[in-house]
C-alpha atoms as one frame of an Amber mdcrd trajectory, in Angstrom:
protein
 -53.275 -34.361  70.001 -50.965 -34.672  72.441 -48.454 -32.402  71.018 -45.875
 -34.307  69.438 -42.685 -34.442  70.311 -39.568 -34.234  68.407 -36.197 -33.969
  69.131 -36.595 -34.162  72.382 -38.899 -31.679  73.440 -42.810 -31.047  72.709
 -44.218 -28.635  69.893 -47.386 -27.337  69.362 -48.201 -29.350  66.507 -50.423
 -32.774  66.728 -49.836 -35.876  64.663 -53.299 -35.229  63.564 -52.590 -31.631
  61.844 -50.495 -32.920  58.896 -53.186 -33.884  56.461 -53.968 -30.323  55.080
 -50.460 -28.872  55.019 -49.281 -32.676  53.537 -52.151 -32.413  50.972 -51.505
 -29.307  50.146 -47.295 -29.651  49.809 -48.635 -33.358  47.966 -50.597 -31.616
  45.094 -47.626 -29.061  44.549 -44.843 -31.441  44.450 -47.287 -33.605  42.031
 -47.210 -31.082  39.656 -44.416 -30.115  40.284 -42.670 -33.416  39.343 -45.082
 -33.847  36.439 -43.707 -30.678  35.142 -40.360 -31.339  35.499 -40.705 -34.505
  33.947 -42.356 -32.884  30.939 -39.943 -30.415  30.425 -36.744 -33.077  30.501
 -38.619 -35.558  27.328 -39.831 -32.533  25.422 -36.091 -30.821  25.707 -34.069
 -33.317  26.391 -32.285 -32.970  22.637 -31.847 -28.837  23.859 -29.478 -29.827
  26.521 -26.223 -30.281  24.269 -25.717 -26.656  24.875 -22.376 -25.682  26.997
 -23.730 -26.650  30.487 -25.945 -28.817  29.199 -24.719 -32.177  30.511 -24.952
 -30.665  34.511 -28.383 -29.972  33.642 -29.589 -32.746  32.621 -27.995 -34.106
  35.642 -29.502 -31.902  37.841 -33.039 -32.375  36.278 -32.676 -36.573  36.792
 -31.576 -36.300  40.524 -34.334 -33.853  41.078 -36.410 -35.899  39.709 -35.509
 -38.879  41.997 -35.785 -36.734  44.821 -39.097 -35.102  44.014 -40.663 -39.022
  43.986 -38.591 -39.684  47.477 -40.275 -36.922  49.172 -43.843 -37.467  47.416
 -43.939 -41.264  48.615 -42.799 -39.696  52.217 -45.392 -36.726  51.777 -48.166
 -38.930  51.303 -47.284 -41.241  53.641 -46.932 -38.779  56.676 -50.579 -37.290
  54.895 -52.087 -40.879  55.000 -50.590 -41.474  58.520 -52.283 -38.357  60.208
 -55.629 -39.250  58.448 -55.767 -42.129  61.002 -57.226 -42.371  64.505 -59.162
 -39.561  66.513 -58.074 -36.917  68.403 -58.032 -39.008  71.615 -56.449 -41.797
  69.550 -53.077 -41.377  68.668 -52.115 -44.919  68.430 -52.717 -45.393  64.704
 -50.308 -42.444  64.445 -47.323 -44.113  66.438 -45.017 -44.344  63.119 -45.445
 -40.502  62.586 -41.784 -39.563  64.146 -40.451 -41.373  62.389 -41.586 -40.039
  59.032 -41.178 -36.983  60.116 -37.455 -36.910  60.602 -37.104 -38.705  57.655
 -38.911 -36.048  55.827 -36.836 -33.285  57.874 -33.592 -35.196  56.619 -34.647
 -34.979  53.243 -34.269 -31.288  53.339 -30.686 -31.466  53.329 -30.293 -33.075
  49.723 -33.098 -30.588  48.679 -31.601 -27.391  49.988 -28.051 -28.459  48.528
 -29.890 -29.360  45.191 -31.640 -25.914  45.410 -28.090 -23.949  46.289 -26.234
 -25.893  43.194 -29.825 -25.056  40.880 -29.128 -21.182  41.767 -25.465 -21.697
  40.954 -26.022 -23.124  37.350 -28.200 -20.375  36.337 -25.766 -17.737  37.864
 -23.535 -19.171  36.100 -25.388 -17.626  32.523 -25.686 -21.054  30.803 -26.137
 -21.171  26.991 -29.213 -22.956  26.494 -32.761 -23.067  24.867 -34.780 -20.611
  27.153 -37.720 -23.002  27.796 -35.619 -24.875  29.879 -33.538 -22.250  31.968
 -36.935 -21.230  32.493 -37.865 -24.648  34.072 -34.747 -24.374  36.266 -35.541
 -21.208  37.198 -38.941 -21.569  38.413 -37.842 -25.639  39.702 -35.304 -23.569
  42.047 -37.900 -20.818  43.023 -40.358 -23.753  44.168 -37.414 -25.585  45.636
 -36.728 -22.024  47.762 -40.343 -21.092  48.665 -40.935 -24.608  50.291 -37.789
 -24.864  52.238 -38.110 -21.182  53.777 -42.144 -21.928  54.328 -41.024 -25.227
  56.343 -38.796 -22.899  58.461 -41.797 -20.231  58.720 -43.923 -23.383  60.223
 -41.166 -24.356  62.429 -40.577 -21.121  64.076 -45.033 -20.714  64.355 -45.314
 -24.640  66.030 -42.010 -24.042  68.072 -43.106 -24.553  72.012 -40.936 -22.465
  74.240 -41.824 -24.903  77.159 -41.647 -27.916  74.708 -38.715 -28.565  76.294
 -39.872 -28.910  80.366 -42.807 -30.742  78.909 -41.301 -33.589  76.991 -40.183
 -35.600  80.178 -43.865 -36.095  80.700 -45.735 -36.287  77.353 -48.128 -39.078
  78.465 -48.122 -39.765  82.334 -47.473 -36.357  83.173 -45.621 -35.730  87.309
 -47.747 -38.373  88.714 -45.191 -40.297  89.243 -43.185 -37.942  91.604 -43.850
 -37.871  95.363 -46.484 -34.698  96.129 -43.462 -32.393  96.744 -41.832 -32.917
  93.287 -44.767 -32.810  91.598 -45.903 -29.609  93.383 -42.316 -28.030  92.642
 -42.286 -29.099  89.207 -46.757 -27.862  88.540 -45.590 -24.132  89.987 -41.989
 -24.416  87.856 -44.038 -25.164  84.579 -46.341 -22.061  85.742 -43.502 -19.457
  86.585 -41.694 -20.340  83.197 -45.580 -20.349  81.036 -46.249 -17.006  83.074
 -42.837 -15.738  82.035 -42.817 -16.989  77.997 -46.626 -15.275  77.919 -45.461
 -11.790  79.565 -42.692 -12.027  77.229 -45.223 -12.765  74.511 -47.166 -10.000
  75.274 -44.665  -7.250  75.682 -43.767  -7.466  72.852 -46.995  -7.156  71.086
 -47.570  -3.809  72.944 -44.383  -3.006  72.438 -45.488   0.850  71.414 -47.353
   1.011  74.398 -45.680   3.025  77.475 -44.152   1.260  80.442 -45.775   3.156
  83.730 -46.856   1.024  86.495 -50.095   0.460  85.447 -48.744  -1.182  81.979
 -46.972  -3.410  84.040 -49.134  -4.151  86.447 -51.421  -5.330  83.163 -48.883
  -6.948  81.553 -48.276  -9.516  84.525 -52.063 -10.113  85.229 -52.646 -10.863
  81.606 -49.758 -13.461  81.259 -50.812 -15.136  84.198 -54.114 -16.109  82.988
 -53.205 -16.904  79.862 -50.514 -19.404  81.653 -53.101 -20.407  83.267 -55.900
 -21.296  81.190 -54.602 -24.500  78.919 -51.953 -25.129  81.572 -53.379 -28.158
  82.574 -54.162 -29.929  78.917 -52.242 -31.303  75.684 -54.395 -29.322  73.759
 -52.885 -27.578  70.382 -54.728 -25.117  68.813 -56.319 -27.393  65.893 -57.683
 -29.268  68.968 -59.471 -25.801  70.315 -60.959 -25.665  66.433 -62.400 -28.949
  66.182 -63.704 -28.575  70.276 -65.402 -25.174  68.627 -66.493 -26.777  65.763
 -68.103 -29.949  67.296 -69.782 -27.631  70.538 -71.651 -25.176  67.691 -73.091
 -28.325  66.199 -73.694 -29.731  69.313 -75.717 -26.161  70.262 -77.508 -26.665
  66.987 -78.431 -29.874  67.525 -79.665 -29.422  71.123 -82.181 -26.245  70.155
 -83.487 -28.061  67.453 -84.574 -30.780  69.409 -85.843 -28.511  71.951 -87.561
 -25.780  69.525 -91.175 -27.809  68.973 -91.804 -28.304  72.899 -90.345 -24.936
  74.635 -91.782 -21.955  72.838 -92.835 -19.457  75.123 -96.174 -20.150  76.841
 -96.934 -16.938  78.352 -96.845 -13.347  77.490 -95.588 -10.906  79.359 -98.216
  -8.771  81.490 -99.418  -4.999  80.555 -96.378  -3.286  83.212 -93.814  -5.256
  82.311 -93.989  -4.950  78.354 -94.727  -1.060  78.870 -91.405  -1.015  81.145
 -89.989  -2.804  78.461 -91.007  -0.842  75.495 -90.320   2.649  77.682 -86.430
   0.979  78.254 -86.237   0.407  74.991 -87.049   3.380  73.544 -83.857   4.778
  76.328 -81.630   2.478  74.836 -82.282   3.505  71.349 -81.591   7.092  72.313
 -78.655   6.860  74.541 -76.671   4.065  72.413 -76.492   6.689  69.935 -74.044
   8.570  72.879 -72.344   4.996  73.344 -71.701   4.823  69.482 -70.146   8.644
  70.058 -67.715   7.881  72.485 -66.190   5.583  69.667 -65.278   8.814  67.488
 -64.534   9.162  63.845 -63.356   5.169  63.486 -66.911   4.167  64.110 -68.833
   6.933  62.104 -66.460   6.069  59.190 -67.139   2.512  59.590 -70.807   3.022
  60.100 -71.137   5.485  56.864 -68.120   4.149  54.617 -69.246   6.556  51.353
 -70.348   9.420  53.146 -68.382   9.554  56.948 -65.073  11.519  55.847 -66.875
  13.873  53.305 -69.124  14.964  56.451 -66.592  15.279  59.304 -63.593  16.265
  56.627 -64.230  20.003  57.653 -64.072  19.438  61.185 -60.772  17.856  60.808
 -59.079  20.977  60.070 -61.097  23.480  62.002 -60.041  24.926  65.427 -62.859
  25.358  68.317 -60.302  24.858  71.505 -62.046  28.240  73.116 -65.302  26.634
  72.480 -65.396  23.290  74.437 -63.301  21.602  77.007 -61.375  18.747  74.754
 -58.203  16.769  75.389 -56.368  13.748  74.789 -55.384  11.581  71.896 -55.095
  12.427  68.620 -57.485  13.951  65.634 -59.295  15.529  68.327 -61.798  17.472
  66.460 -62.205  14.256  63.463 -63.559  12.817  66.921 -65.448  15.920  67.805
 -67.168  16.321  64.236 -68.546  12.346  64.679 -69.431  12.924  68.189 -71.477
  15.868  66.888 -72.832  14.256  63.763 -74.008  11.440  65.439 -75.415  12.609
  69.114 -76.883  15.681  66.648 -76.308  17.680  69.967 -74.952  21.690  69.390
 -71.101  22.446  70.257 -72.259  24.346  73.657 -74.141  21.359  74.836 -70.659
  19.255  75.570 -69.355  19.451  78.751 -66.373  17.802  78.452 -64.945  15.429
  76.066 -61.779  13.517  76.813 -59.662  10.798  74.653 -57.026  10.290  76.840
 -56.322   6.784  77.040 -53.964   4.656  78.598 -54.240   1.417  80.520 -57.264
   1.106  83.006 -57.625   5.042  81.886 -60.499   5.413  79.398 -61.826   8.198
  76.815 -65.262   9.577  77.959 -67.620  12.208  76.907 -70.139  14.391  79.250
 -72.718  15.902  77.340 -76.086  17.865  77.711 -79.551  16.268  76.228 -81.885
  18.546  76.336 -84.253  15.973  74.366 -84.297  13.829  77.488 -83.257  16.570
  79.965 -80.307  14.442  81.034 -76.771  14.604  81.692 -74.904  12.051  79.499
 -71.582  10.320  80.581 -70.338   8.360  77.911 -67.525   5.878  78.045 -65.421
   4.404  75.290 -65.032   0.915  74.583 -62.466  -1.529  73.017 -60.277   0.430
  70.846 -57.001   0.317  71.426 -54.211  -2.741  73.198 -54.559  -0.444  76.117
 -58.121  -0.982  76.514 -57.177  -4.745  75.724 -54.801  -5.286  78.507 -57.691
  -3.319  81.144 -60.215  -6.483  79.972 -57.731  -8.501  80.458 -56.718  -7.836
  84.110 -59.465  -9.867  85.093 -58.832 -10.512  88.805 -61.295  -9.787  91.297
 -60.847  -6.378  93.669 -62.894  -4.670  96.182 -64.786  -1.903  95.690 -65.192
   1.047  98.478 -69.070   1.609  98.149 -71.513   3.198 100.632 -73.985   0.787
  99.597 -74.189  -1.111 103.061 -73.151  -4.460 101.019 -71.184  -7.062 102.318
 -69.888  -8.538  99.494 -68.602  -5.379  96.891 -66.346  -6.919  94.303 -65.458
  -6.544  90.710 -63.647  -6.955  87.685 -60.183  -5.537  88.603 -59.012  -3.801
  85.012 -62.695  -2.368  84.574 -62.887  -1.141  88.022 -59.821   1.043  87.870
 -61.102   2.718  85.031 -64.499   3.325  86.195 -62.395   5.004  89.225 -60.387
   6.908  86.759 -63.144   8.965  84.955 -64.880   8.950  88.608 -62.434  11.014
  89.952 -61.683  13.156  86.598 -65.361  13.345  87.289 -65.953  14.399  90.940
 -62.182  15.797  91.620 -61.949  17.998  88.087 -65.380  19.213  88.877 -66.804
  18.277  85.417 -70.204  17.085  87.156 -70.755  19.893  89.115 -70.012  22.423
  86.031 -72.973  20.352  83.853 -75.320  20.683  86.583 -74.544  23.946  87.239
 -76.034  24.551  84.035 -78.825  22.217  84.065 -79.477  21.184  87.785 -83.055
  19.798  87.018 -81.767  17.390  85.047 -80.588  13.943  86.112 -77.619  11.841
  85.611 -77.420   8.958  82.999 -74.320   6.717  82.431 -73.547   4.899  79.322
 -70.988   2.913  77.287 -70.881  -0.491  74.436 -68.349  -3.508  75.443 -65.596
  -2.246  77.888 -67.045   0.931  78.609 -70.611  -0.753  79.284 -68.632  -2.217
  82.291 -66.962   0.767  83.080 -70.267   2.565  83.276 -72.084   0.491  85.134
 -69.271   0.446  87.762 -69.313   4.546  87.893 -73.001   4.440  87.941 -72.500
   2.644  91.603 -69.703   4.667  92.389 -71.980   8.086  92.006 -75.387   6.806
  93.089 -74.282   7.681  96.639 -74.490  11.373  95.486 -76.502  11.439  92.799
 -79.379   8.708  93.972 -81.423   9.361  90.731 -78.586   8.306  88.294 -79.345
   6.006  85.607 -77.147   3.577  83.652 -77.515   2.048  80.134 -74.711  -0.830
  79.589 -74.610  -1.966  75.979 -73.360  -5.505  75.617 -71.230  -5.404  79.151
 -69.069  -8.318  80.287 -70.442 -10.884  82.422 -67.963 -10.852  84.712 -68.216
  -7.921  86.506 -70.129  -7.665  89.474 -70.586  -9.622  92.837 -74.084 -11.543
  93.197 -74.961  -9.243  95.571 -73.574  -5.977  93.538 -75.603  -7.626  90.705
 -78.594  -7.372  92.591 -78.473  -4.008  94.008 -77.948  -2.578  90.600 -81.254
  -3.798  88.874 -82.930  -0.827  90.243 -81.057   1.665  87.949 -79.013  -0.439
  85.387 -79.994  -1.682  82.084 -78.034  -4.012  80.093 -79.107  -4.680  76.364
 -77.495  -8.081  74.936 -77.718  -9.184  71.366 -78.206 -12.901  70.183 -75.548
 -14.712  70.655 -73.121 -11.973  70.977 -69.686 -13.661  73.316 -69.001 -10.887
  75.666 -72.005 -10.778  77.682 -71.278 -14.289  78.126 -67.199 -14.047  78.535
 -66.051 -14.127  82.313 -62.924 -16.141  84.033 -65.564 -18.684  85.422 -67.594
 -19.297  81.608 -63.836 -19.914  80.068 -63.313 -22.494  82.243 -66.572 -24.070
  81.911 -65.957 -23.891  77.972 -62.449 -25.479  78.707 -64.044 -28.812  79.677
 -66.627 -28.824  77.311 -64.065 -28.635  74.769 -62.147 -31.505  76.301 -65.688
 -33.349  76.788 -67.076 -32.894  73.040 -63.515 -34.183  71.622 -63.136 -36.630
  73.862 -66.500 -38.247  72.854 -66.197 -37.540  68.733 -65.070 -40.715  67.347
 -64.276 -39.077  63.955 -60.703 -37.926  62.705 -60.236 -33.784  63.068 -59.593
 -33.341  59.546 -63.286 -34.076  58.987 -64.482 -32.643  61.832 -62.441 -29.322
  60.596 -63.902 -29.990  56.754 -67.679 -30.615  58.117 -67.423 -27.382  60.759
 -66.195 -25.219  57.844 -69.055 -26.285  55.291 -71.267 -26.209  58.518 -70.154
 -22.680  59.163 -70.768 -21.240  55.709 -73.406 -23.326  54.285 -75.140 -24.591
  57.281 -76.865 -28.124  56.997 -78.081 -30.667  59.793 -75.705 -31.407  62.191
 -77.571 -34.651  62.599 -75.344 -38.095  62.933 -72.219 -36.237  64.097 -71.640
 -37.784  67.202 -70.502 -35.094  70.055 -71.132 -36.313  73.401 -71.628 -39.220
  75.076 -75.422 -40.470  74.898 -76.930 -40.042  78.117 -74.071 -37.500  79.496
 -74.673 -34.893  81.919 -72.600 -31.613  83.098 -72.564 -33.155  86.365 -70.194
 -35.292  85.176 -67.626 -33.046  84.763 -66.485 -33.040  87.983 -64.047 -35.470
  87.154 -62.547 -36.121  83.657 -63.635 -39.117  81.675 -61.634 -42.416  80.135
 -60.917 -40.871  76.768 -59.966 -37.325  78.579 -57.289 -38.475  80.323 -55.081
 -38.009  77.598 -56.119 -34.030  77.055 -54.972 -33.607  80.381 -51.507 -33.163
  82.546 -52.896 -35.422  85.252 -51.090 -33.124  88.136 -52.163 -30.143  87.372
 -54.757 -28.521  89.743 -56.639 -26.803  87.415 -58.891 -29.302  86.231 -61.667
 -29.897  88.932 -64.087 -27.719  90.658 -62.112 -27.326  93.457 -61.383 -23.860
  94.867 -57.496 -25.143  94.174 -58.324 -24.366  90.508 -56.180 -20.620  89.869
 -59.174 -19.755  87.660 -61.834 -20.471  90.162 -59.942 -19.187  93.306 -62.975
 -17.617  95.117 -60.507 -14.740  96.237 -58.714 -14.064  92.904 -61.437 -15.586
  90.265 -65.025 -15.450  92.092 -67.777 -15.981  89.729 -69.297 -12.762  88.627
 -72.198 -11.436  86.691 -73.625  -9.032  84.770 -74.573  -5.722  85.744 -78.447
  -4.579  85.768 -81.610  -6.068  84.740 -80.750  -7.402  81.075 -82.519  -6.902
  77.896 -81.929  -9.638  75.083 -82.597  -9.036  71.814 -83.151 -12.610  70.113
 -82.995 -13.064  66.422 -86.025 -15.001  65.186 -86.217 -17.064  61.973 -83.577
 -18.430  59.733 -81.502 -15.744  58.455 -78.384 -16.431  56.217 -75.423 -17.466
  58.112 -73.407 -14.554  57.665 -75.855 -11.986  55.837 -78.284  -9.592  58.040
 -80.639  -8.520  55.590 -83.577 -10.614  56.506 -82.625 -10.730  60.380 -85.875
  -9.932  62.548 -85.584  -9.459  66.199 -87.493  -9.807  69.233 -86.963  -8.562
  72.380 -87.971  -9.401  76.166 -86.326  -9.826  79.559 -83.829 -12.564  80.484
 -82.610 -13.450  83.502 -78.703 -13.263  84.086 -78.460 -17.428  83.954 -79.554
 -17.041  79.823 -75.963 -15.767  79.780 -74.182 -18.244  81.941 -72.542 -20.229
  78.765 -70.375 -19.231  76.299 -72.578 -20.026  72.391 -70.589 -20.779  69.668
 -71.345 -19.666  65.992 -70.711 -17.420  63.413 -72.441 -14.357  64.952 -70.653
 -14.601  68.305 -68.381 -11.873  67.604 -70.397 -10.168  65.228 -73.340  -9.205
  67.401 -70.893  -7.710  69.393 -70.504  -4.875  66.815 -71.992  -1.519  68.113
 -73.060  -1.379  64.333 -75.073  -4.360  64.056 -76.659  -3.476  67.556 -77.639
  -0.458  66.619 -79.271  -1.476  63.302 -81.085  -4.574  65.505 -82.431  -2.081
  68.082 -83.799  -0.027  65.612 -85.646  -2.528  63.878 -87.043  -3.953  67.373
 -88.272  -0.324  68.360 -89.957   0.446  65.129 -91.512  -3.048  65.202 -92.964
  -2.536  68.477 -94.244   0.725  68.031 -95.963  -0.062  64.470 -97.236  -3.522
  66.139 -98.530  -1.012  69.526-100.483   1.402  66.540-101.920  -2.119  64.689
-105.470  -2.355  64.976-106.843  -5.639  66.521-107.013  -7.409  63.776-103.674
  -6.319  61.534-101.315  -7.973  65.069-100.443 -11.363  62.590 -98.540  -9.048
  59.505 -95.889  -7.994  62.016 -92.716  -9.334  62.107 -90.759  -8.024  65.030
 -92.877  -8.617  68.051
């Protein structure tokens, strides 16, 4: 950090990210030379052969070069060992090396081309050493095309509007250039990441809804690390350092806030009765996955079970459309709800951008009909997260303030009206109209459920929603607190998305940039201690990460040794409503739906093994969730799997602990 710039324009590369790569190339050309050198004494009387003498030429001069480029190798290695992150300075002579090192690519790639021509030419000598040669010009080839590889990955398409202003960024231009050249930088970064993204979905359709996606995506991402000199090895290390620093903070905290108080008699029978709902109805959450998750979820067994299903033909029998492997889906909907064939109303995987697969089923168990929604599964259903804008909704809630999650919103209208206007409601209750409506969905289609369960409480008042690890950033405050009275949300340890909205990525932004800015060690051993950290755990004790004494309050404005993460003109930094991503029209803070229970993970399990994982649960107010945690289990408690499994164990620990007598309470470990 900053991204260094060569030949005139900026890459995404620091002067700081050379030591592993420079290691790595260091030990190969080591033995590499080592090996050459071996083979020229121990065959150097073999090379009288016709051809011989260009050989032996070829192996001296490679020689010499192999010792030119391991003295510049480990001096550009040694070179980016030095400094910090925020202190370049003992890196100033790493240009310099650098095109000296690129130069010396030229000799190596004509020594290469002239090695492949020798051999091609079928010389007449002892095989040992064509051998050599022929692995020496392999080596020589892997390298050079791997350096190209690394080129093309660092390459910075706006390296080259950047470089003008590596270091002092536009504040030297007036207020009008500056402001023309801030919204030029933004236009062409909006452009390079629509570009970007296209391409990845380049098998998905191009309807106006796909486009529509496409240009809200790219403009957050434009917008997000417009305003540093962060490369990505920065973001690790900022990761890195801010799990330690979590760490470090609840183990100083553990001894003097443990939980004084219980919860009374109502509110722990609430919670056990919720609980007991959200074990049953994730299992129709789980369904709305189809065979991908039931595979996943029984890996020896899944395909043997649904196999038959695969190939059998029931169109007459059940209203199902969309997508394909319909009735794969249909045979792990069935095996896992363990509802009958005439007790689905309708089950649609359709899906296209901000237009999601659902399921509407009969449960006769809980005398309940059961609308399902599908979550993550597809780059449609990534670019509908991703449209992350704030809309209006049209509710008849008498609210003043009815906003939401754009992408998520428009799909929660889409199965609404496939809903209301197909007449799929009104045909389930037609068959059961003493039962009442419930609403669920995991991830994506937790959000999307919770967003049709206020669309339809206007006409069906006694609806009910479970959301299974929703997005925070969904609702208005006041939407969020009109829709405790019917909505659930069940969040597992540290799991990201309950925690991921617009507002909480910005607030990680600068605590990245603070936790950096403060580390006074160099990133290759803040990279080397995070990944031991990560695996093997340890104390993150004496690993400086902040400044003593610091407060978030002081992030209002950026510190002495941020200044140089930063483009000083950009907007984007501060609080102020200027910020893109905390434009109270476009990016208004948000929160998550319902009343939320959070399933904590007690103990010290293994870092990245579940078997000895024991759970508690209780109810958390939506500020538990208003910071992004970083660790190993931040994606995977996300899995519907894992939440599942967790939920289970929390149920069954509560029940046996409500059967205990008096005096066997202590022997239970879920509580």
């Amino acid at each position: 950090m900053p991204g260094m710039v060569l030949f005139g324009r900026r890459w995404a590369i620091a002067s700081d990210d050379l030591v592993f790569p420079g290691f790595f190339e260091l030990s190969l050309r080591v033995v590499w030379w080592i090996g050459i050198l071996t083979l020229y004494l121990m065959h150097q009387g073999k090379l009288d052969c016709t051809g011989g003498a260009l050989l032996s030429s070829y192996l001296i001069v490679l020689l010499v070069l192999l010792a030119i480029i391991i003295c510049t190798v480990a001096a550009i290695t040694c070179v980016s060992m030095k400094g910090t992150i925020c202190n370049p300075g003992p890196r100033k002579s790493m240009s310099k090396l650098l095109y000296l090192r690129l130069a010396l690519f030229l000799p190596e790639m004509v020594w290469a081309s002239l090695g492949a021509a020798w051999i091609a030419d079928d010389v007449q000598c002892d095989k040992t050493v064509v051998s050599g040669i022929v692995a020496t010009v392999v080596i020589s080839w892997v390298i050079i095309v791997s350096t190209v590889v690394t080129i093309i990955i660092v390459f910075d398409p706006l390296g080259g509007k950047m470089a003008p202003y590596p270091s002092a960024g536009p504040n030297h231009l007036d207020s009008r250039e500056s402001s023309q050249l801030l919204n030029g930088l933004k236009t062409a970064a909006t452009s390079v990441w629509e570009t970007r993204i296209k391409l990845l979905c380049c098998c998905i359709g191009k309807d106006d809804h796909t486009r529509v996606a496409f240009s809200s995506t790219a403009e957050l991402f434009s917008t997000y690390f417009s305003d540093t000199d962060l490369v990505p090895s920065d973001i690790a290390a900022g990761l890195t350092l801010l799990h330690q620093q979590q760490d470090n903070i609840r183990n100083s905290q553990e001894p003097d806030e443990v939980i004084s108080h219980s919860p009374g008699p109502p509110q722990e029978a609430d919670l056990d009765t919720e609980l007991a709902n959200c074990r049953h109805y994730v299992q129709f959450a789980a369904a709305a996955y189809g065979w991908p998750l039931y595979v996943y979820r029984n890996p020896f067994t899944g395909l043997c079970k649904i196999g038959g299903d695969c190939f059998r033909s029931r169109t007459t029998d059940y209203d199902l459309v969309g997508g394909d492997q319909l009735h794969c889906h249909f045979g792990s909907i069935l095996h896992t709800t363990g509802l009958q064939y005439r007790d689905f109303i309708h089950i649609s995987f359709h899906d296209k951008v901000y237009e999601l697969p659902f399921l509407v089923a009969l449960d006769h168990r809980k005398e309940s009909v059961v609308v399902a929604v599908r979550g993550t599964m597809s780059l449609q259903d990534i670019l509908t997260d991703l449209s992350a804008e704030s809309e209006t909704l049209n509710l008849e809630c008498g609210l003043q303030d009815c906003s939401a999650h754009k992408g998520i919103s428009q799909a929660a209208r889409y199965v609404y009206q496939r809903l209301v206007s197909d007449g799929i409601l009104s045909q389930a209750f037609s068959i059961a109209p003493e039962y009442r409506l419930v609403v669920v969905g995991h991830s994506l289609g937790a959000g999307a459920a919770a967003l049709l369960a206020l669309m339809l409480r206007s006409s069906y008042p006694q609806v009910r929603c479970y959301a299974f690890s929703p997005p925070r950033g969904l609702l208005s405050k006041s939407l969020y607190e009109y829709s405790k009275t019917f909505i659930v949300s069940l969040v597992l340890g540290k799991d990201v998305i309950p925690r991921l909205s617009v507002t909480n990525l910005e607030d990680l932004k600068k605590r990245i940039l603070r936790v950096i800015a403060h580390c006074n060690k160099p990133k290759y051993q803040i990279l080397l201690h995070g990944c031991w950290y990560e695996l093997f755990g340890g104390s993150p004790d004496n690993f400086p990460t902040e400044l003593d004494g610091g407060t978030q309050g002081d992030l209002t404005q950026p510190l002495l040794g941020e200044q140089s993460l930063l483009s000083h003109g950009s907007p984007t930094y501060s609080f102020s409503s200027d910020s893109p991503l905390e434009s109270p029209t476009k990016y208004p803070h948000l929160y998550p739906p319902g009343r939320i229970i959070h399933l904590e993970e007690e103990g010290t399990a293994g870092r990245f093994w579940r078997s000895a994982a024991r759970y508690s649960a209780r109810w958390s107010h939506e500020s538990q969730f208003s910071k992004i945690l970083i660790g190993p289990k931040m994606l995977t408690d996300h899995m519907p799997d894992i939440l599942m499994k967790a939920l289970d164990s929390v149920v069954s620990g509560r029940a046996g602990y409500a059967f205990c007598p008096a005096g066997g309470g202590s022997n239970v470990d879920v509580v």
